[in-house]
Structure formats: C-alpha cells, structure tokens
Short mmCIF file of C-alpha atoms and ligand atoms in Angstrom, two decimals:
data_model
loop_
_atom_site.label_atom_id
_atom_site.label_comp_id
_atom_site.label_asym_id
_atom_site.label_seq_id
_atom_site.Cartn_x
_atom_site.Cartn_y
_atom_site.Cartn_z
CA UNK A 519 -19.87 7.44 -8.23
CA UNK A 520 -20.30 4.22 -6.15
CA UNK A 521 -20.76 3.07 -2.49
CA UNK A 522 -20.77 0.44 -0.28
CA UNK A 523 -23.96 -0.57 1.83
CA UNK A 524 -23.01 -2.70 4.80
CA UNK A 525 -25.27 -4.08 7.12
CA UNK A 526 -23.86 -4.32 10.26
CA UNK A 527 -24.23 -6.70 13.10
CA UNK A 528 -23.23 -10.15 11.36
CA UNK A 529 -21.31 -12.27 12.68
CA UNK A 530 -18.07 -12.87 10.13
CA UNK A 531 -16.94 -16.62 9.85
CA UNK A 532 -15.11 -18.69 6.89
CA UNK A 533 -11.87 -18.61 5.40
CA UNK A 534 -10.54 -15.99 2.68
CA UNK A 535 -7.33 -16.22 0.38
CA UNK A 536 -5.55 -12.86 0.70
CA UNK A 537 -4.71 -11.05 -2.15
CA UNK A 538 -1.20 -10.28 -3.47
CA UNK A 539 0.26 -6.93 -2.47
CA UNK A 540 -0.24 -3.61 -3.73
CA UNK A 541 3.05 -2.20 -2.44
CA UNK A 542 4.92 -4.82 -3.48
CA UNK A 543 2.90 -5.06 -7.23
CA UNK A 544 3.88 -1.40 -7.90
CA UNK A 545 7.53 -0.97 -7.63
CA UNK A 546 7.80 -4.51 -9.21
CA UNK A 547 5.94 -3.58 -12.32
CA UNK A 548 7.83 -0.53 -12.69
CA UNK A 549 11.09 -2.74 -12.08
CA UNK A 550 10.33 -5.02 -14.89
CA UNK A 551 11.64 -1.73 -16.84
CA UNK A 552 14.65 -2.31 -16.31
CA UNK A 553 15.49 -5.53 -17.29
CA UNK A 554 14.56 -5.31 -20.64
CA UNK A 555 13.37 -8.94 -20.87
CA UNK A 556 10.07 -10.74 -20.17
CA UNK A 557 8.64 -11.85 -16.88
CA UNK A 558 5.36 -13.30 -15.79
CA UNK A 559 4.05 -12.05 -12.33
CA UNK A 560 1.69 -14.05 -10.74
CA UNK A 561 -0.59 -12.90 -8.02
CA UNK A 562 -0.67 -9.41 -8.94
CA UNK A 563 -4.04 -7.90 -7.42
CA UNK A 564 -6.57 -6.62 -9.71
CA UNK A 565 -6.41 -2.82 -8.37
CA UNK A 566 -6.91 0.95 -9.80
CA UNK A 567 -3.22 1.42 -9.22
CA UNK A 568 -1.87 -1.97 -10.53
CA UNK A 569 -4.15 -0.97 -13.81
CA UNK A 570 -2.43 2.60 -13.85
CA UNK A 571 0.87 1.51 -13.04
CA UNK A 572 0.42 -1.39 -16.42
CA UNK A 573 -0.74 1.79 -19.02
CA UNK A 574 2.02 3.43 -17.66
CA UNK A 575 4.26 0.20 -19.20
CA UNK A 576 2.13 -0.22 -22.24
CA UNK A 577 2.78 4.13 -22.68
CA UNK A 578 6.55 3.57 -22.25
CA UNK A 579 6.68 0.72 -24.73
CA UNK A 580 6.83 -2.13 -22.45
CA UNK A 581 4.40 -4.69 -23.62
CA UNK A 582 2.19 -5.36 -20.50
CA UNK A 583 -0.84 -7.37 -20.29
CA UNK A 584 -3.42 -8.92 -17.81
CA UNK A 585 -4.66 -12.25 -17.44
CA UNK A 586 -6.33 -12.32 -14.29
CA UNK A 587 -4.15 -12.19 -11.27
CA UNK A 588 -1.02 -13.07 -13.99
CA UNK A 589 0.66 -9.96 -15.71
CA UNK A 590 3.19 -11.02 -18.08
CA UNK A 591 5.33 -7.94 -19.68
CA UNK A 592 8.24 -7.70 -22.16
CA UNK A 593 10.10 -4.13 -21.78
CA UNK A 594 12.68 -5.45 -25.04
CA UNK A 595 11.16 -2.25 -26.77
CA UNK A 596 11.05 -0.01 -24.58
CA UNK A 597 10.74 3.65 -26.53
CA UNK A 598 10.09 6.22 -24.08
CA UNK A 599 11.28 7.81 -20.92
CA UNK A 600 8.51 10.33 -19.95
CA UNK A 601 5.43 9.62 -18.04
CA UNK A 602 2.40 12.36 -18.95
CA UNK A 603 0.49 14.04 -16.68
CA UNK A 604 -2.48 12.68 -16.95
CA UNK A 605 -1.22 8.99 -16.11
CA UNK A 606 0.82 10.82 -13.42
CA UNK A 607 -2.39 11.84 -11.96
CA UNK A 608 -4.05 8.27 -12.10
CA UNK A 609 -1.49 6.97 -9.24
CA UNK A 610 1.14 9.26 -7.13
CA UNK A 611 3.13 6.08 -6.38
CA UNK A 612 4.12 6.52 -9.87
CA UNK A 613 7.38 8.19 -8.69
CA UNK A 614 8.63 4.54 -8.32
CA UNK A 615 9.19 4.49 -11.88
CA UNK A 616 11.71 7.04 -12.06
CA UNK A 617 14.90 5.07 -10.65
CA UNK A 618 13.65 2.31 -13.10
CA UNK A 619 13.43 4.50 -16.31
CA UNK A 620 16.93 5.97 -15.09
CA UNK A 621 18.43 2.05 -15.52
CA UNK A 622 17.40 1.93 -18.98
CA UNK A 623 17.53 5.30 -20.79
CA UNK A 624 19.90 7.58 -18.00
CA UNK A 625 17.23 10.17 -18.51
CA UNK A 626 13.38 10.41 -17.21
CA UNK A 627 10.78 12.84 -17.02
CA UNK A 628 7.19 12.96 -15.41
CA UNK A 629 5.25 15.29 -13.01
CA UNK A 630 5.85 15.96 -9.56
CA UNK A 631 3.79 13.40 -7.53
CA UNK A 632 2.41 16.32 -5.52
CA UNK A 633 0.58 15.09 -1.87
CA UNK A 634 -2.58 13.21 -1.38
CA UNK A 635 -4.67 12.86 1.27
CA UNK A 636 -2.53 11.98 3.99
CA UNK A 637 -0.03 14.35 3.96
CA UNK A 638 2.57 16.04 1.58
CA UNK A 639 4.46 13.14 0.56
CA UNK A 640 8.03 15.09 -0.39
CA UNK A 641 10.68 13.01 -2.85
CA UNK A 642 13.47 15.46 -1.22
CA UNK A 643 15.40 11.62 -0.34
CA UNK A 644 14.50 10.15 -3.44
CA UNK A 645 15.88 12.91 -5.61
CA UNK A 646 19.12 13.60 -3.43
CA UNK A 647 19.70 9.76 -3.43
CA UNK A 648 19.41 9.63 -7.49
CA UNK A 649 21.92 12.83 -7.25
CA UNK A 650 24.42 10.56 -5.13
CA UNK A 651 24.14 7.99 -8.18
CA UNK A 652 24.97 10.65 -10.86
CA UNK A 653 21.89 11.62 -11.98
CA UNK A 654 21.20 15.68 -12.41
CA UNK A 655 17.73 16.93 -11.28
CA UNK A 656 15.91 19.89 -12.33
CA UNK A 657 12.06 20.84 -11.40
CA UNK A 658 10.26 23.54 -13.18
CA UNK A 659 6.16 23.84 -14.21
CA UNK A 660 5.30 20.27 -11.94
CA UNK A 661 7.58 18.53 -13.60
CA UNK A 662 10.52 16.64 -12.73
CA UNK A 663 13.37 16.35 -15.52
CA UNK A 664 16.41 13.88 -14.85
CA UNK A 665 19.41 12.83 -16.84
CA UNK A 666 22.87 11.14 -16.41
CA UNK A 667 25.12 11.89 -19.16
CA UNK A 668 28.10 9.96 -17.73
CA UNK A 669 25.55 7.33 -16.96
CA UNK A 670 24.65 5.89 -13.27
CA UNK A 671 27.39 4.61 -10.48
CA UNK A 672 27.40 3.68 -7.49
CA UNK A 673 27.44 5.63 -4.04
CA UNK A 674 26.94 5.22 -0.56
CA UNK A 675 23.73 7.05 0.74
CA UNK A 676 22.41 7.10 3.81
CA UNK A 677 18.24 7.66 4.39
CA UNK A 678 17.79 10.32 7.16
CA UNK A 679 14.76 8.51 7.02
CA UNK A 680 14.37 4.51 6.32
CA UNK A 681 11.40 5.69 3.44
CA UNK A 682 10.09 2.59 1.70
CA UNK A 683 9.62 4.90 -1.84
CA UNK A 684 13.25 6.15 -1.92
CA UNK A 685 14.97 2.66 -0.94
CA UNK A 686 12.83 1.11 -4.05
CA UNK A 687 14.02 4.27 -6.30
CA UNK A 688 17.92 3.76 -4.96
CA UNK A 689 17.68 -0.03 -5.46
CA UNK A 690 16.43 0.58 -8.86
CA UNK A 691 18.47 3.19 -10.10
CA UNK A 692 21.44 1.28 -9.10
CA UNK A 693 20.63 -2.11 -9.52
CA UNK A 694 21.82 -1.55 -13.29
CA UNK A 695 25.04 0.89 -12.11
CA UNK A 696 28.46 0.87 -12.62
CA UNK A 697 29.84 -0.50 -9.41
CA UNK A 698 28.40 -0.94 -5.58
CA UNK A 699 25.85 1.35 -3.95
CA UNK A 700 25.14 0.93 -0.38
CA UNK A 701 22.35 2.14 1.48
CA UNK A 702 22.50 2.87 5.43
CA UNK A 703 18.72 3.25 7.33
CA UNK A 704 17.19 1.34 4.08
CA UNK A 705 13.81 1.01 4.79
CA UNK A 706 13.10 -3.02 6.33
CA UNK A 707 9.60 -3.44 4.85
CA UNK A 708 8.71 -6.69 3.28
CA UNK A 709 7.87 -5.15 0.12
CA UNK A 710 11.43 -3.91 -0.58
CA UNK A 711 12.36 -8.05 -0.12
CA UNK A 712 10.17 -8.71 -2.80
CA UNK A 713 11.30 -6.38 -4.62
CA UNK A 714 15.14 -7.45 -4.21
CA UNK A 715 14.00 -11.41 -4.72
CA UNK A 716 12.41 -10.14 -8.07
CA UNK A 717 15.30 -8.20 -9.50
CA UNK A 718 17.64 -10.85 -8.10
CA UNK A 719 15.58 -13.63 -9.88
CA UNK A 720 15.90 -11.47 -12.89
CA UNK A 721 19.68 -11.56 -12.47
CA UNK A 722 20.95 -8.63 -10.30
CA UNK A 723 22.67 -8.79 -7.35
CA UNK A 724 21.09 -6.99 -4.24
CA UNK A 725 22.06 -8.35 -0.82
CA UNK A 726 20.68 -7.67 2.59
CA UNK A 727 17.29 -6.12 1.89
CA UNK A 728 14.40 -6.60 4.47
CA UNK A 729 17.86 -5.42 6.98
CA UNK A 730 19.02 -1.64 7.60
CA UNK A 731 21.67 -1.87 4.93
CA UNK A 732 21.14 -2.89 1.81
CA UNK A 733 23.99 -3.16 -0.87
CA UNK A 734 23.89 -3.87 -4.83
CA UNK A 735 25.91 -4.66 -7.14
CA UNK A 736 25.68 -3.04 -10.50
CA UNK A 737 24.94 -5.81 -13.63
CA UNK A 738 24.30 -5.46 -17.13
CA UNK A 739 22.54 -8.59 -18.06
CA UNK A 740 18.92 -9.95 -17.23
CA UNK A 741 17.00 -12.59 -18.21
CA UNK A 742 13.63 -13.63 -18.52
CA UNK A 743 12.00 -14.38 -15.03
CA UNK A 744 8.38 -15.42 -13.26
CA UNK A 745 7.85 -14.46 -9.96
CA UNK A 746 4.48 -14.91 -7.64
CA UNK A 747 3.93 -10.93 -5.25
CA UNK A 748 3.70 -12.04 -1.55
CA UNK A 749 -0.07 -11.63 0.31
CA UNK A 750 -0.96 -8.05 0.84
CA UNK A 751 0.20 -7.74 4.73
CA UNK A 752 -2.69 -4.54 5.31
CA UNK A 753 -5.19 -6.80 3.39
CA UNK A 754 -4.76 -9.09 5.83
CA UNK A 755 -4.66 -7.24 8.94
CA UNK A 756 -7.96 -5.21 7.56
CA UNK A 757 -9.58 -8.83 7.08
CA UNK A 758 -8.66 -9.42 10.65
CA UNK A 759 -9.72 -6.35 12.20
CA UNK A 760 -13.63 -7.09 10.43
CA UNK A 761 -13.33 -10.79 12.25
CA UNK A 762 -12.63 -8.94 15.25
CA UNK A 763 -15.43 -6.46 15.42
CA UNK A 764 -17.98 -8.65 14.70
CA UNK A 765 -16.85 -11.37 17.63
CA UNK A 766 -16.20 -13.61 14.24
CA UNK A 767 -14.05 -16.80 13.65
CA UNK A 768 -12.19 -16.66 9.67
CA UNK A 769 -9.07 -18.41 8.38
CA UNK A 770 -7.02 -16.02 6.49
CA UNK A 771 -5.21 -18.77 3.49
CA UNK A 772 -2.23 -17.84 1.69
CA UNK A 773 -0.83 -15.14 4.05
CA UNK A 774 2.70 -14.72 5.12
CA UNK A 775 2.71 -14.59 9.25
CA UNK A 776 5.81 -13.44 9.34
CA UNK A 777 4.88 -10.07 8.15
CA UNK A 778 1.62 -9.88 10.40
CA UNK A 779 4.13 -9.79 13.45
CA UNK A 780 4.23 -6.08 14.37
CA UNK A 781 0.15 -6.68 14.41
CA UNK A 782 -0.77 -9.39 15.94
CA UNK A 783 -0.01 -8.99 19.63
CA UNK A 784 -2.60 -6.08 19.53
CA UNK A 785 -5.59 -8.74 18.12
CA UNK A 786 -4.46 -11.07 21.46
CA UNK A 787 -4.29 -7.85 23.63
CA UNK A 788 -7.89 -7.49 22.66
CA UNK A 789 -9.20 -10.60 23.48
CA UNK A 790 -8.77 -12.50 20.16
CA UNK A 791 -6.97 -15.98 19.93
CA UNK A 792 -4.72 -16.69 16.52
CA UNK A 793 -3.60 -19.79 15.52
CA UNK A 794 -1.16 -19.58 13.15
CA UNK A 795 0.84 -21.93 10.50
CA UNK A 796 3.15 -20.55 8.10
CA UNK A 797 1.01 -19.41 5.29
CA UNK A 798 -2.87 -19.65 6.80
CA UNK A 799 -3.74 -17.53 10.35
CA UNK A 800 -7.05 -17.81 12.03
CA UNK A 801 -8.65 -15.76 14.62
CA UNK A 802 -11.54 -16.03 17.02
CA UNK A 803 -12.42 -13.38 18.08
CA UNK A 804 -14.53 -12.55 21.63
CA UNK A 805 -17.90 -11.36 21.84
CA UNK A 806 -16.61 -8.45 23.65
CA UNK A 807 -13.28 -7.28 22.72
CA UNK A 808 -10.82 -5.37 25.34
CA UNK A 809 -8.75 -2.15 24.40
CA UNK A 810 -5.64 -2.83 22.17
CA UNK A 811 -3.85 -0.15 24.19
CA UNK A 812 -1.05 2.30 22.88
CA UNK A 813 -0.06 1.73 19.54
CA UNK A 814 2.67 3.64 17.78
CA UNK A 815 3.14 2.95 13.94
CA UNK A 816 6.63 2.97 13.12
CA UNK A 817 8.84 1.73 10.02
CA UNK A 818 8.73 -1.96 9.11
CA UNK A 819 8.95 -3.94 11.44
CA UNK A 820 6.91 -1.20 13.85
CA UNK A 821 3.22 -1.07 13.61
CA UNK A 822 2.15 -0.50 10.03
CA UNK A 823 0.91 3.36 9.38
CA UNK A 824 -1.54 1.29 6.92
CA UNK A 825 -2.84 -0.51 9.56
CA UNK A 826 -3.60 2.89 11.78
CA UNK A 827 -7.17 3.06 10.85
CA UNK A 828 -8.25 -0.33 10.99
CA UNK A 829 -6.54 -0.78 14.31
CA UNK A 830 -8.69 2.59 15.25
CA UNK A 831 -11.96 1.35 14.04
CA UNK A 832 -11.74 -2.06 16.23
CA UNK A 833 -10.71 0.27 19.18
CA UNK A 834 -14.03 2.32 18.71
CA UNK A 835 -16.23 -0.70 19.84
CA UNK A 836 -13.41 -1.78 22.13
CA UNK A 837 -13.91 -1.91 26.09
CA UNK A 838 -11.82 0.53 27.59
CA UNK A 839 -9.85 3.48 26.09
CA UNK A 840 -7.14 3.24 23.63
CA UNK A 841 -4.20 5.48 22.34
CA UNK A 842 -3.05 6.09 18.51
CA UNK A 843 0.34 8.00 17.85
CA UNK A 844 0.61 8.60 14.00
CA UNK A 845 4.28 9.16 13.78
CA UNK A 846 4.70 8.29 9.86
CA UNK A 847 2.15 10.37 7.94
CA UNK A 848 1.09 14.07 8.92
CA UNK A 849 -2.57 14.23 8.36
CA UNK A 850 -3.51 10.28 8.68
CA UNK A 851 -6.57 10.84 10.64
CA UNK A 852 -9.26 11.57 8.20
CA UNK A 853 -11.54 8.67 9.14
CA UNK A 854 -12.09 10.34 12.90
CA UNK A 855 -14.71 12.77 12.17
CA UNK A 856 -16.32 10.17 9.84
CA UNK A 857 -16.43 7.27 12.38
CA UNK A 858 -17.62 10.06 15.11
CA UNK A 859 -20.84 10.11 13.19
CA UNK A 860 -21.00 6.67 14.00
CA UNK A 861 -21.36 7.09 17.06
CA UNK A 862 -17.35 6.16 18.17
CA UNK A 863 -15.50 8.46 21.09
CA UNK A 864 -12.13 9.78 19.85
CA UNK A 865 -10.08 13.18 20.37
CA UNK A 866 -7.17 13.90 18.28
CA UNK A 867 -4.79 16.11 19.37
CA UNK A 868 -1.91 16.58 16.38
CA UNK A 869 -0.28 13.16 16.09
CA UNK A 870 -2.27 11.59 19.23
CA UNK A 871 -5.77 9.89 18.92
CA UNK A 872 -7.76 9.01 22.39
CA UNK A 873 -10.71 6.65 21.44
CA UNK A 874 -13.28 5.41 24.49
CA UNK A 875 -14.53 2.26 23.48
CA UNK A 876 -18.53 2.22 23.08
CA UNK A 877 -20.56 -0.21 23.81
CA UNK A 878 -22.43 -0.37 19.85
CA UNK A 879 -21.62 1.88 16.50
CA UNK A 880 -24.60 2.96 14.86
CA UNK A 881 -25.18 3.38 11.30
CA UNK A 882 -24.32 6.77 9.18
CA UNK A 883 -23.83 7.59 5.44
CA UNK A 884 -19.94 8.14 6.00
CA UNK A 885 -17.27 9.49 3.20
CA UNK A 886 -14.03 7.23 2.61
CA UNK A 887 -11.15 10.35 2.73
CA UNK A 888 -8.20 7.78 1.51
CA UNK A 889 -7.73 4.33 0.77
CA UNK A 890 -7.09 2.73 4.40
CA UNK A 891 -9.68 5.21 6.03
CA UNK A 892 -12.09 4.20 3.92
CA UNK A 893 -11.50 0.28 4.62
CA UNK A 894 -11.52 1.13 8.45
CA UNK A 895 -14.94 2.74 7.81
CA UNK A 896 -16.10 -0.51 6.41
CA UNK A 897 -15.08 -2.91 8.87
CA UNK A 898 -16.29 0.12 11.98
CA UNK A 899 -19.57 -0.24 10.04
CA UNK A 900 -19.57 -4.09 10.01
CA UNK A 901 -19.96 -3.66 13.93
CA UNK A 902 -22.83 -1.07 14.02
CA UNK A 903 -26.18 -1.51 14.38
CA UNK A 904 -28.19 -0.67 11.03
CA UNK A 905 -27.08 -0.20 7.29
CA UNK A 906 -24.05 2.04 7.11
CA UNK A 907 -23.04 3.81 3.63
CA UNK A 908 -19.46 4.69 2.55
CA UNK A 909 -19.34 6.58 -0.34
CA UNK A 910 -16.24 7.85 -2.62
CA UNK A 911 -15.18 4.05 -2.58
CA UNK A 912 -13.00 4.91 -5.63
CA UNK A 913 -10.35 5.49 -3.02
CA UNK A 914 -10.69 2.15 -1.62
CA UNK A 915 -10.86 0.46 -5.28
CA UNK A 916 -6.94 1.82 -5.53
CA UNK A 917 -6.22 -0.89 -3.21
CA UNK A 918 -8.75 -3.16 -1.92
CA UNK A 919 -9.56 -5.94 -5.05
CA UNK A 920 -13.62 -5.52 -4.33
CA UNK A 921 -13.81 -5.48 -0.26
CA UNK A 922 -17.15 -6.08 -0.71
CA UNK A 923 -16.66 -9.72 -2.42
CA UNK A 924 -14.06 -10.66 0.45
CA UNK A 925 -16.62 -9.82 3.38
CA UNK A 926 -19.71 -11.29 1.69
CA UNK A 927 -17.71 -14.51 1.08
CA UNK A 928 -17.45 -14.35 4.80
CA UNK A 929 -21.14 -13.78 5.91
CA UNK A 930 -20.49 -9.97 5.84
CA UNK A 931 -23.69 -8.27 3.86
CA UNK A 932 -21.87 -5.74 1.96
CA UNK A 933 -23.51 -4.15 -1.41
CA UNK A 934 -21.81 -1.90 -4.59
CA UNK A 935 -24.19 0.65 -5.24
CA UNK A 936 -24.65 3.80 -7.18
CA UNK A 937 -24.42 6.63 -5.59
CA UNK A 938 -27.08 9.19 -6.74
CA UNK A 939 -26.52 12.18 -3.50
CA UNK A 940 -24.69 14.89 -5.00
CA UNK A 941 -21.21 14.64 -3.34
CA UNK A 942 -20.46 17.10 0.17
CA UNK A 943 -18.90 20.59 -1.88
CA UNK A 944 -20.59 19.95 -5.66
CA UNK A 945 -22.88 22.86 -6.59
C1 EPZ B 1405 4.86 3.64 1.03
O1 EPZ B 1405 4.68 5.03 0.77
C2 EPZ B 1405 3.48 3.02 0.85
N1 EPZ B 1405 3.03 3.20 -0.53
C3 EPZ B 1405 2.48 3.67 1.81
O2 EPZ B 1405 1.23 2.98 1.67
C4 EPZ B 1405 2.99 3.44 3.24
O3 EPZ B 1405 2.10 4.09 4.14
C5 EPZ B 1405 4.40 4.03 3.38
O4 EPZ B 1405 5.27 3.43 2.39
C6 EPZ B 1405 4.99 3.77 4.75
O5 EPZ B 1405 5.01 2.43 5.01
C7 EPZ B 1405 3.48 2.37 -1.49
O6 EPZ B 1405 4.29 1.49 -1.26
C8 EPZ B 1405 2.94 2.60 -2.88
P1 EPZ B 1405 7.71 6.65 2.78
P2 EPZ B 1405 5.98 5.98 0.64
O7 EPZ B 1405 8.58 7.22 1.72
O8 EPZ B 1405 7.07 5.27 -0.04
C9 EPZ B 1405 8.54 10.98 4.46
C10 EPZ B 1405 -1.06 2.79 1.22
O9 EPZ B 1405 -2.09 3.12 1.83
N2 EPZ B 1405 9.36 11.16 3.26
O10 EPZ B 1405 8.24 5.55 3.63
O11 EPZ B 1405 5.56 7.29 0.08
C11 EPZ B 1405 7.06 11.02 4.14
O12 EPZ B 1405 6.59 12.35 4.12
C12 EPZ B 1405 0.11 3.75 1.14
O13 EPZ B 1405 -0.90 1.70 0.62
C13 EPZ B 1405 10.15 12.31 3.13
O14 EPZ B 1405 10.16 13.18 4.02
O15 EPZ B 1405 6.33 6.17 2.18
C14 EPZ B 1405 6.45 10.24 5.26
O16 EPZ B 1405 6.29 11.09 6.38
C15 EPZ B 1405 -0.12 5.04 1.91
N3 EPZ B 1405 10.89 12.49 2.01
C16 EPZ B 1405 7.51 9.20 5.59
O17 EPZ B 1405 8.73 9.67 5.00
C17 EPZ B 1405 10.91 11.57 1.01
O18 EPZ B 1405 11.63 11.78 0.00
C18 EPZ B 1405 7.20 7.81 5.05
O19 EPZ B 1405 7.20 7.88 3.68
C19 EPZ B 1405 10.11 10.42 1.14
C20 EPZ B 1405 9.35 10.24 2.28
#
C-alpha cells in the first residue's frame, strides 16, 4: 500500500498542462470496439482505469497498446464478447463496454458492475434502453447476459434521468443499428461530445450530442481514425481548488474553458481572479479566501458531482460558512469525517453539508474513501499546517495520473510513500 505525504503551507505557483480525461478515455476505448478498424488516441491519461479498460481490449481481441499518452488499437479481430470477473472487478465503469460489444457481436456478457463507494450505481436505464434497441437481458449469479438475435434497431428512448453511463451505452449500441434512435433527456456532459466527435470521425453519424436530444443514425462502415481526448475538466478544477487554498497564482495550459463554466463563478465568489483564453486559465488566488456559498451539483452543465469534494475542501479554510447539496450520488460525502480530523467544521445532514470556514487545517494521517475524496483530502491538506498523510491512494491512482508530480511541479511538497500501518479493519 502507498500514501501521499504533503506538507502543507506552500504557497502553489507555475503553470501545469492538464491531463486528458478519464471519462471521456473510457467510453472511447471501449467505442473503438465497434468500429472494427484502427485508431490512434492521443492524450489518453496514464490511469488504473485507462490500463483496465486497455486489458479489457487486448482480452476481447482488440489489439491495444500504449505508448505514452498515445494508445493506438485495431479491434479487426475481435474474438470475444464476454468480459471476466476479475477484469470486471479492476474498473466498474466497465459497463460502458456493453453497448459497444452489442455493435459488433449482438450478444455480450460480463458481471454486474455492483456499487462502489459512492453509492449503488444501478444500470436499470442502461439495460431498459438496450431493451428499446432489441436487445434481450437476463441477470442471474452477478452476471449480466445480453443478446439480439434479430440484431439491433433503432428506438426512441427517453432517460428519466439525463445519466452520462446510459447515453454512452445507447449511443453505442445504436451507433451501428438498423435505422434512427433518438434519445430525449440525453445526458449534456462534455464527455458524451467527445465521444460523438470520435465515433463520428470514425464514420458514424450522431448529431446533437453535448444538447438534451441526441439522435444517430445507424451505419455499417468505419474507417481508420486518430483522435486527441479533451483535458480532464475535474483535473482541472482539482488543480484549481489547490491554487486556491494555498493563496497561489498557476496557469492551467491545455484546458478547455468552456467546460470549467459551471465552476468557475464559485473560484471568483471566493475571492480568486481568472484570466482566461481559450485553452490556458490562470488564477490568483487571495491570501484569504471568502465562502463559495451554496452549491448544488447538478447534470452537465450544473456543478460537477466530481467537483463536490474539492469545492468542500477549499470551503473548509474558507471565511464564512458554506452549503453543499449532493443531489447526484447517494453517499458522496466520505471525505467529511476525514477532513474533520483536520481540523475543518462541517455537519451533514442526508444530502446537505454545512462547513464553517476555519481559520488554519492542521495536519492528520487521513484515509482517501474514493477517487475525488481522496484528491480533496490532498489539496485540504496542502492548506494545513504540518505534514498531512493520505493513505489508500490506490483510489486516487484510478484517476489522478500521479497528483503528486502535478503539485510538486507547482511548489507543492508532496511525497509517494509506503505505507507500513496496518490498514483501519485488518487483523
Ligand atoms: C459518470 O458516472 C462518471 N463516471 C462519474 O464520475 C460522474 O460522477 C457521473 O457520470 C455523473 O457525472 C464515468 O464517466 C466513468 P450517471 P455514471 O449514470 O455514468 C443514477 C468519477 O469520479 N443512475 O450519470 O455512473 C445513479 O445512481 C466518477 O470520475 C440510475 O439510477 O453516472 C446516479 O445517482 C464518479 N440508473 C445518477 O444516475 C442508471 O441506470 C448519475 O449517474 C444509471 C444511473
């Protein structure tokens, strides 16, 4: 096991390229599936779950391989439509590989995702969306078994809820259909437009993604294709968030603003000022930052669930007090009690966190819960007086490409260590 050391108390200051997505990576790699040709994606972060989600190619037949932030696959021989357990287990997100695997062999098998650490995570929309397109679903033992013997056509389906996993499925089951499929309350996040540039690059024919209604046109034929993953959006608002906390001044290069919107008014509410040109953003931050006030998160383009405990770790050391609704995920505050023993104020009450803004964080030997509450534990600890630990950082290695390297290059002192303390529950 590993953890991160982070003296706190240092001022951050420099400029940072942010890495390419994670959300947008995944469902991309899985959609190179269907085309059965080759493409070369560049600016593909070097992540846990982009390394799980290329065995999972490589185990299907797809030949996938890494050359630094470039993956370049060819699915021509593809041979298998089952994903195993035990690569199941590596990445939940995994489920994005279904509607994919459905384009080429109109049959697919793997385990039930299951939930994780923030809350259930059901696939009730993705699997009565992939009903809508023809395709029969059973469950039994964990496992999910699909098939279309008629093959997949189109439908109309509308989301009861705009989720970001069951638009990718839909768009990817269909996007290889006979005839249109048109999705009402599609989910509006950036990473379905990448996805949608992508497959249209590759050939298809999906129009109107990144709106509420997204429709595609069934195609047979691909072709080769290279395409470059947009910045990681939560990256980018986690880098900003550790400038802010530490009164620090850092140019964020090769991020898309656009997608920072439904953030960024809450860094100026604070105090910070941003200057921003369309793919760099820099922010100065004050030595004393004010409350950000009442955030909601909300579906793209709301405030970012993702960005919920970052957001919450700059309001700790905030002046004033500050309110959190979680309305997207139902167990999404794991980092409280953790940045409690840092000395932060905060009362949850179900979806609601209050937090008072102190005047310093201390240090503590803290557990990362989850991938973003383990991040927000880093930057809370970049603001407190003392060396802070966060251990378990394999949760943040799913989607941070080494946090540690990004905040040293920016004055941060942030260490990998082993971590010898028997974990909280082992005998
Ligand atoms: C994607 O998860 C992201 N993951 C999440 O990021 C992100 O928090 C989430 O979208 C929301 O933006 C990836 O892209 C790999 P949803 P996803 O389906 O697709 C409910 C991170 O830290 N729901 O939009 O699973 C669900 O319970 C991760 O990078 C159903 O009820 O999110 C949740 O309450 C965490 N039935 C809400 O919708 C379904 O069939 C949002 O889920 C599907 C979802």
């Amino acid at each position: 096991m590993e953890k991160l050391v982070i003296e706190g108390m240092r001022r951050l200051e420099g400029d940072i390229k942010v890495q390419g997505s994670k959300n947008s990576s995944l469902p991309i790699l899985a959609a190179t599936v269907v085309t059965g040709k080759s493409c070369i994606l560049h600016n593909c972060p070097v992540l846990c779950d982009t390394s799980a989600a290329i065995r999972i190619l490589n185990y299907l037949g797809c030949k996938a391989v890494r050359a630094g932030h470039t993956v370049i696959t060819d699915s021509g021989d593809l041979k298998r439509y089952d994903i195993p357990d035990f690569l199941m287990r590596e990445m939940r997100s995994s489920i994005v590989f279904l509607g994919a695997i459905l384009s080429r062999f109109k049959k697919a098998e793997m385990s039930s995702p299951g939930g994780c650490e923030i809350g259930l995570r059901p696939i009730d929309l993705h699997l009565s969306s992939l009903q809508a397109l023809g395709v029969r679903t059973t469950e039994s033992d964990g496992r999910i078994y699909c098939d279309a013997p008629d093959g997949l056509h189109g439908a109309k389906i509308t989301l009861s809820f705009p989720s970001v996993g069951a638009t990718e499925n839909i768009i990817l089951a269909a996007v290889a259909a006979k005839g249109t499929t048109t999705v009402i309350n599609a989910a509006r996040e950036p990473e379905i437009s990448d996805l949608a540039d992508f497959l249209n690059g590759c050939g298809a024919d999906i129009k109107g993604a990144g709106g509420g209604t997204v429709v595609i046109e069934g195609k047979q034929d691909f072709f080769d294709y290279e395409h470059t993953i947009i910045p990681d959006r939560i990256i980018a608002s986690t880098l900003l968030v550790s400038a802010a906390v530490t009164g620090g001044d850092i140019t964020l290069n090769s991020v898309n603003t656009e997608h920072l919107m439904p953030v960024l008014p809450y860094f100026e509410k604070s105090g910070c000022v941003l200057f921003t040109n369309k793919d760099t953003l820099r922010i100065k931050a004050p030595r004393r930052l004010l409350s950000p006030g009442l955030i909601r998160t909300m579906p793209y383009p709301g405030f970012p669930t993702d960005s919920q405990a970052g957001i919450m770790a700059m309001a700790t050391c905030a002046g004033g007090t500050s309110v959190i609704i979680e309305n997207i995920f139902e167990s999404r505050y794991k980092h409280v009690p953790e940045l409690i023993r840092m000395g932060a104020k905060i009362t949850v009450q179900n979806t609601v966190a209050v937090v008072e803004g102190v005047s310093a964080l201390h240090s503590a030997v803290t557990q990362a819960t989850d991938l973003r509450g383990g991040a927000a534990l880093v930057t809370a600890a970049l603001a407190a007086e003392g060396k802070t630990s966060v251990r378990n950082i394999r949760h943040i290695d799913r989607g941070c490409e080494r946090l540690e390297d990004m905040l040293t290059q920016l004055g941060g002192k942030v260490k990998r260590e082993k971590d010898t303390q028997k974990q909280s529950g082992e005998d």
